[in-house]
Coordinates of N, CA, C and O in Angstrom, one line a residue:
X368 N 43.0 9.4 -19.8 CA 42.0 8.5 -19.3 C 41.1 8.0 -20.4 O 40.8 8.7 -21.4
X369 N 40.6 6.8 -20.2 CA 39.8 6.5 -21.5 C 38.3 6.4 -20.7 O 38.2 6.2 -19.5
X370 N 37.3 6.6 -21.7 CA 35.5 7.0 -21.2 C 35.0 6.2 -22.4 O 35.0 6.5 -23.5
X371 N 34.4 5.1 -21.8 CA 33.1 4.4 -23.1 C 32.4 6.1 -23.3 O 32.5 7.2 -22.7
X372 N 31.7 5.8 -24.4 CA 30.5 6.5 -24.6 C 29.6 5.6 -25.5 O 29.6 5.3 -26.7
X373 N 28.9 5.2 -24.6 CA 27.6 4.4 -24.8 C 26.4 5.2 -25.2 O 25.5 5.7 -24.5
X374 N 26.5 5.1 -26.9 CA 25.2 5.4 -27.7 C 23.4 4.9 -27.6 O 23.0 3.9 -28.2
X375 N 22.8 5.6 -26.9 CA 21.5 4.5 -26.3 C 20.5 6.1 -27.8 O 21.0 7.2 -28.1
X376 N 19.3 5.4 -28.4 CA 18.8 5.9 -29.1 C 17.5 5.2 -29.3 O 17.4 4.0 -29.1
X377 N 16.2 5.9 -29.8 CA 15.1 5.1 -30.1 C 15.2 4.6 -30.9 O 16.1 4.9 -31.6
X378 N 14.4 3.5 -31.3 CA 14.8 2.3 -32.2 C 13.6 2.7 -33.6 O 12.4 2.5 -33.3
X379 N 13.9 3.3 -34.7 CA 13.5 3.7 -35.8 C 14.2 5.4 -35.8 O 14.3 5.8 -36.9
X380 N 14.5 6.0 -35.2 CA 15.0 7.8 -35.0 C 16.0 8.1 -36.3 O 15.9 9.3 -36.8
X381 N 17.1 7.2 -36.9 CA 17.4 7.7 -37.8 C 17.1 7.5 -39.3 O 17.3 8.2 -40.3
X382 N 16.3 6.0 -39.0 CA 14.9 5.8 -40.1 C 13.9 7.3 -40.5 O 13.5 7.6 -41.7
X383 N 13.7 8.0 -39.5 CA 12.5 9.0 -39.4 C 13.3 10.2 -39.8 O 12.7 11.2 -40.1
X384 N 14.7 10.1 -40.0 CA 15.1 11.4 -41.1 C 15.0 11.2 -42.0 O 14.7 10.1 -42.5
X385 N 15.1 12.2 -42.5 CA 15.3 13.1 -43.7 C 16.2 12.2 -44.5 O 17.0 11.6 -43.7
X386 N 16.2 12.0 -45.7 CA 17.7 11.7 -46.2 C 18.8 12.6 -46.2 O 19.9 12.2 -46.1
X387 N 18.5 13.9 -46.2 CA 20.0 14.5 -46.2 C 20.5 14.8 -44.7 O 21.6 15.2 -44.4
X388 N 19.5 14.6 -43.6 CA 19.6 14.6 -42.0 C 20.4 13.4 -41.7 O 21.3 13.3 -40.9
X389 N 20.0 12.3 -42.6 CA 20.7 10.7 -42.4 C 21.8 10.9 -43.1 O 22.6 10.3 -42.4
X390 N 22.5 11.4 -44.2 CA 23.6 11.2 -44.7 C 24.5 12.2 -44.1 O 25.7 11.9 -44.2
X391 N 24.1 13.5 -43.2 CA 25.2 14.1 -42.7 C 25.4 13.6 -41.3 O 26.4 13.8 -40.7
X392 N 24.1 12.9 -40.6 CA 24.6 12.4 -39.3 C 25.7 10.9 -39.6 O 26.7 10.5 -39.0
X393 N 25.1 10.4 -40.6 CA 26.6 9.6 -41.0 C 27.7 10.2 -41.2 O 28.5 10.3 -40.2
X394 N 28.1 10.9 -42.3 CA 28.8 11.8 -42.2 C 30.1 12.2 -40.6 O 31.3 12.2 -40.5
X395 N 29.2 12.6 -39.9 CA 29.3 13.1 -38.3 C 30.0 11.7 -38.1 O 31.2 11.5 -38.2
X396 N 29.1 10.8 -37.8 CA 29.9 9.4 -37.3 C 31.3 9.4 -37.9 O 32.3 9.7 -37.2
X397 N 31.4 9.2 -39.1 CA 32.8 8.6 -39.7 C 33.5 9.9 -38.8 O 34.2 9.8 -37.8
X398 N 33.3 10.7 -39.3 CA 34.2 12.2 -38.6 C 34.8 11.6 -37.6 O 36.0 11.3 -37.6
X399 N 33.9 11.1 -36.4 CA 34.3 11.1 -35.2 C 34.7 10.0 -35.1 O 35.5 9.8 -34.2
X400 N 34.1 9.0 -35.8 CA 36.2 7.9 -35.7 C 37.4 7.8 -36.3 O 38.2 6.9 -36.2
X401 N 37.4 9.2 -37.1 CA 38.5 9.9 -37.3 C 39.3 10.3 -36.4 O 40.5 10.1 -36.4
X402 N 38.6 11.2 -35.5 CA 39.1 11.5 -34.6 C 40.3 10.6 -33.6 O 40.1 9.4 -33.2
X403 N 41.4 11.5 -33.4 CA 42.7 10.6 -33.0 C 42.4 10.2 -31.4 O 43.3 9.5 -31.0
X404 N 41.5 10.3 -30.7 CA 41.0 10.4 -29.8 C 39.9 8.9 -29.6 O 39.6 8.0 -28.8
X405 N 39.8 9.2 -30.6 CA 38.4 8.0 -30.8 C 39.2 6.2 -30.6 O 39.3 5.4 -31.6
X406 N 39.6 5.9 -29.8 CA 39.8 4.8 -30.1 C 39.3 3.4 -30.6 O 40.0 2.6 -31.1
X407 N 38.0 3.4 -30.4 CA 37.3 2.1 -31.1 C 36.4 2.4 -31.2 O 36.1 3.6 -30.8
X408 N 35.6 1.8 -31.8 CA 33.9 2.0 -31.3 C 33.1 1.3 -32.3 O 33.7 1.2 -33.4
X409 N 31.4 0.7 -32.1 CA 31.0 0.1 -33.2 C 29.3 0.7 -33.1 O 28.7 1.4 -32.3
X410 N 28.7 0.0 -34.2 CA 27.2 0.4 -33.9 C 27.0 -1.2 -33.9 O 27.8 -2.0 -34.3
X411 N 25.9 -1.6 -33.3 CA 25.5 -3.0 -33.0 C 24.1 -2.9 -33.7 O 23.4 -2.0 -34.0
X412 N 24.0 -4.4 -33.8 CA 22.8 -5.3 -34.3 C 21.9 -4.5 -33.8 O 22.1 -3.9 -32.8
X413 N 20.4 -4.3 -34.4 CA 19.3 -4.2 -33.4 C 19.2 -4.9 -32.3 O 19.6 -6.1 -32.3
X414 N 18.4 -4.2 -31.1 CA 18.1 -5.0 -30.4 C 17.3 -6.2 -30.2 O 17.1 -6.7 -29.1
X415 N 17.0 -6.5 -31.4 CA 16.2 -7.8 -31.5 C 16.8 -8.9 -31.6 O 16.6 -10.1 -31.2
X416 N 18.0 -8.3 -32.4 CA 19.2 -9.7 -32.2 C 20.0 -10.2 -31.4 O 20.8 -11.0 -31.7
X417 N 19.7 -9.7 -30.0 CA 20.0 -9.7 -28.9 C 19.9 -10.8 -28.1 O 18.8 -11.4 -28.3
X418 N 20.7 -11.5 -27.3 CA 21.1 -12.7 -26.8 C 21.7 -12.5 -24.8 O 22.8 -12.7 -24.4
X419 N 20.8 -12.2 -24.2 CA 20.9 -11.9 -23.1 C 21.1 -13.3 -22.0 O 20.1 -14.0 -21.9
X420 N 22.2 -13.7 -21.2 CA 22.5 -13.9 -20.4 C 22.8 -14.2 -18.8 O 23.8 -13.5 -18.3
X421 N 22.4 -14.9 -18.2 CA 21.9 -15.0 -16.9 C 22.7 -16.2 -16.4 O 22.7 -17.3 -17.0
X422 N 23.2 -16.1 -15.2 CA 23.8 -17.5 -14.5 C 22.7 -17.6 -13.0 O 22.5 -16.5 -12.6
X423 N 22.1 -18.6 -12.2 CA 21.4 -19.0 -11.3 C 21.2 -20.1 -10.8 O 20.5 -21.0 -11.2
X424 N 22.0 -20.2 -9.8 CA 21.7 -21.5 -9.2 C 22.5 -23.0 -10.3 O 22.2 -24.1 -10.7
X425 N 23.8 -21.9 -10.5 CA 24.6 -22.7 -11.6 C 24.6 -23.4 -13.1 O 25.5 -23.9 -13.9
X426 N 22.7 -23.0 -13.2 CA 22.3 -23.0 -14.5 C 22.5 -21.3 -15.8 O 22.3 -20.1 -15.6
X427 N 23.0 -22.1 -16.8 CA 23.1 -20.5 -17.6 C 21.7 -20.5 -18.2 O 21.1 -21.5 -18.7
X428 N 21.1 -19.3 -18.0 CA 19.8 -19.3 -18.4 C 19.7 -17.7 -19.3 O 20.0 -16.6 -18.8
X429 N 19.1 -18.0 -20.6 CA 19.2 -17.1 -21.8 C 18.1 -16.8 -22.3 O 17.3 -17.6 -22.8
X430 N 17.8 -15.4 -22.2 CA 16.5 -14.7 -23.2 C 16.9 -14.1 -24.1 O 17.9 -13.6 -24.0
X431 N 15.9 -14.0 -25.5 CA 15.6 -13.1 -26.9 C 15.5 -11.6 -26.1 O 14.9 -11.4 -25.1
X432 N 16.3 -10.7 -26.9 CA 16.0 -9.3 -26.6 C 16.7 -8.6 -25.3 O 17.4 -9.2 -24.5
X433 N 16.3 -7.3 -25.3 CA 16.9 -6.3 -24.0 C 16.6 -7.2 -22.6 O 15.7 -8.1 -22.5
X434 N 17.4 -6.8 -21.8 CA 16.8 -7.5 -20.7 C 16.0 -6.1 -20.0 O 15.0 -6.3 -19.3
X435 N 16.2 -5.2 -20.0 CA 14.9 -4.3 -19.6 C 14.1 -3.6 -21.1 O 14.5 -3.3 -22.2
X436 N 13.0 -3.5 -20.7 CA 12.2 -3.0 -21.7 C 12.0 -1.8 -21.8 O 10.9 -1.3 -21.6
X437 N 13.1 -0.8 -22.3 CA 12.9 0.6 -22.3 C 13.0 1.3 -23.8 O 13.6 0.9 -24.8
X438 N 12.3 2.5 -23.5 CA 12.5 4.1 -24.7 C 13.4 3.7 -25.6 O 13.2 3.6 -26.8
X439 N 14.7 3.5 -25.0 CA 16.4 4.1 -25.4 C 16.7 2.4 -25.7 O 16.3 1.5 -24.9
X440 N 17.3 2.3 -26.7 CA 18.2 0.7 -26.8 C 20.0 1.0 -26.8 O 20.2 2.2 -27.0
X441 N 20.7 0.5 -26.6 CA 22.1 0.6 -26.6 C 22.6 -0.1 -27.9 O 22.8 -1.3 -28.2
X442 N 22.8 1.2 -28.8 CA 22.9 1.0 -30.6 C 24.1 1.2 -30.4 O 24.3 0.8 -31.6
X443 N 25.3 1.4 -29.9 CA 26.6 1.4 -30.1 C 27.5 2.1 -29.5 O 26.9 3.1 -29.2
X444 N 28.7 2.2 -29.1 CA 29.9 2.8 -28.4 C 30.8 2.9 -29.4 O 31.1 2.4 -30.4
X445 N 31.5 4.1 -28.3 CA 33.0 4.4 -28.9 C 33.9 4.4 -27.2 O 33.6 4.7 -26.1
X446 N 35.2 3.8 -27.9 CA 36.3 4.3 -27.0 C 37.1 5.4 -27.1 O 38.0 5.4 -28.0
X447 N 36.8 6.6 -26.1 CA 37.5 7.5 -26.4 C 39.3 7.6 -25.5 O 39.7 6.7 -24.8
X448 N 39.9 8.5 -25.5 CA 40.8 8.7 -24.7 C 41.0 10.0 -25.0 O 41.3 10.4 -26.1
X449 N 40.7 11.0 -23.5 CA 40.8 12.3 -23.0 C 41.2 12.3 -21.9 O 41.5 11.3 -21.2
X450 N 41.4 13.6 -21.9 CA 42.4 14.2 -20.6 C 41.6 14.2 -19.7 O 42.2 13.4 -18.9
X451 N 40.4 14.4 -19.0 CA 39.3 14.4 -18.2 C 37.6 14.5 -18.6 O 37.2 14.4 -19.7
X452 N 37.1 14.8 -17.7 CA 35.7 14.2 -18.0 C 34.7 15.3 -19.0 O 33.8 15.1 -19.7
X453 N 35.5 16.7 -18.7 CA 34.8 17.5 -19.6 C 35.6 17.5 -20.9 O 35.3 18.4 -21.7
X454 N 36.5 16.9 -21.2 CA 36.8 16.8 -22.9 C 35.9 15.8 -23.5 O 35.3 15.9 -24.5
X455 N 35.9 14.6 -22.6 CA 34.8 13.2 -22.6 C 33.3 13.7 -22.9 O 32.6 13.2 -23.8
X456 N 32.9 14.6 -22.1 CA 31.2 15.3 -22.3 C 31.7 16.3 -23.6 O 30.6 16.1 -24.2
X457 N 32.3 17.0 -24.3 CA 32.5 17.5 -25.1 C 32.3 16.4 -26.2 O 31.2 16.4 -26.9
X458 N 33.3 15.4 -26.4 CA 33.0 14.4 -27.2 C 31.4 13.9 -27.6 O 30.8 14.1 -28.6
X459 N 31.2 13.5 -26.8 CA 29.7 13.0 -26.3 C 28.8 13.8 -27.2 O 27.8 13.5 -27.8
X460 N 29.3 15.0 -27.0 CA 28.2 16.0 -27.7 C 28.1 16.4 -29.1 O 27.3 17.2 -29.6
X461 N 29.5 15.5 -29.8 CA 29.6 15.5 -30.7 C 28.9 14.1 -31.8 O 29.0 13.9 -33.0
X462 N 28.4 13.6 -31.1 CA 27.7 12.2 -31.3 C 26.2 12.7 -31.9 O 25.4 13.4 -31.3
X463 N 26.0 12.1 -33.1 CA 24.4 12.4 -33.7 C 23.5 12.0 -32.7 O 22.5 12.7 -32.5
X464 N 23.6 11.1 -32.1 CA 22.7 10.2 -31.4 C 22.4 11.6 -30.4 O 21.2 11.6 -30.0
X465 N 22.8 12.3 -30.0 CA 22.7 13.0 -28.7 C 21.5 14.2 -29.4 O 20.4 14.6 -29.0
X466 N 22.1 14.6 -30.8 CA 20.9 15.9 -30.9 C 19.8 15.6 -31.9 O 19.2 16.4 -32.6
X467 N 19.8 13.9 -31.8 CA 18.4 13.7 -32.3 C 17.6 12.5 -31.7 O 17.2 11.4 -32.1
X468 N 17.5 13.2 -30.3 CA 16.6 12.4 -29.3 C 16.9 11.4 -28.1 O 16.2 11.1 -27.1
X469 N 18.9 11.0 -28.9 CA 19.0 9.9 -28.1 C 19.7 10.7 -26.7 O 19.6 11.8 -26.2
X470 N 20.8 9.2 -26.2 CA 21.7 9.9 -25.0 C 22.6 8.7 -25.2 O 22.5 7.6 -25.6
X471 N 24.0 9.9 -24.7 CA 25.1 9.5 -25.1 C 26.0 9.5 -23.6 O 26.4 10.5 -23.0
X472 N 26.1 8.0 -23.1 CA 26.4 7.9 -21.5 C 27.8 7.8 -21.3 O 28.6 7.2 -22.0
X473 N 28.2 8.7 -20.2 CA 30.1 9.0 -20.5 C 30.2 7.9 -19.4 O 29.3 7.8 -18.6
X474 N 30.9 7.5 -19.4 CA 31.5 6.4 -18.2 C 33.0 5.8 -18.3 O 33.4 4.8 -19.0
X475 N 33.9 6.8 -17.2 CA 35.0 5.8 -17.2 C 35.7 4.8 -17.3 O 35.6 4.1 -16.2
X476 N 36.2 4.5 -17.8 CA 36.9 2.8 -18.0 C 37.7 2.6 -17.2 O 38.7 3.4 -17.1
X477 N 37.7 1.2 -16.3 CA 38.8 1.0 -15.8 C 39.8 -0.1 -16.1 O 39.4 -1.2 -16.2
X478 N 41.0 0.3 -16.3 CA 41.9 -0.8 -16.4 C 42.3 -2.0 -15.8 O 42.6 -2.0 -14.6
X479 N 42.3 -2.9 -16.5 CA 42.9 -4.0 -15.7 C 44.3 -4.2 -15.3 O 44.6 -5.2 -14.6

């Protein structure tokens, strides 16, 4: 079964390492799109570059930035594919983002 894992993180958190805390959580990243399991995944633009969305009343109507204003921004995903949900939370925990501050959201994919 395949599981987004949606990378949400504070926005400066891996600015605020260390340099060598920053080069092995990179490090960790590449690892884990090595992983044969890892099927895609990307890190995105800040959220400032953000281009949000809206259809109403048949008008498309578009804002600068997150459309909620929170802690956590959504810095990037991976597509994984596991056998079930605790190989998926295993993964997850393998994500820098998870043991320095952020959260790493498992959520099933569904096929079309």
């Amino acid at each position: 079964m395949r599981y987004a894992l949606m990378i949400y993180r504070e926005p400066g958190s891996i600015e605020a390492l260390s340099d060598e805390e920053r080069e092995a959580a990179y490090a960790d990243y590449f690892a884990f799109g090595e992983d044969e399991r890892c099927v895609s995944g990307a890190q995105l633009q800040p959220a400032e570059t953000a281009t949000c969305v809206r259809v109403a009343g048949g008008r498309t109507l578009m804002t600068d930035g997150p459309f909620a204003d929170t802690k956590e921004v959504l810095g990037g995903f991976c597509l994984v594919e596991a056998a079930d949900l605790d190989e998926a939370i295993e993964l997850a925990a393998r994500i820098p983002a998870a043991r320095f501050g952020g959260t790493v959201e498992v959520r099933p994919v569904m096929r079309f």
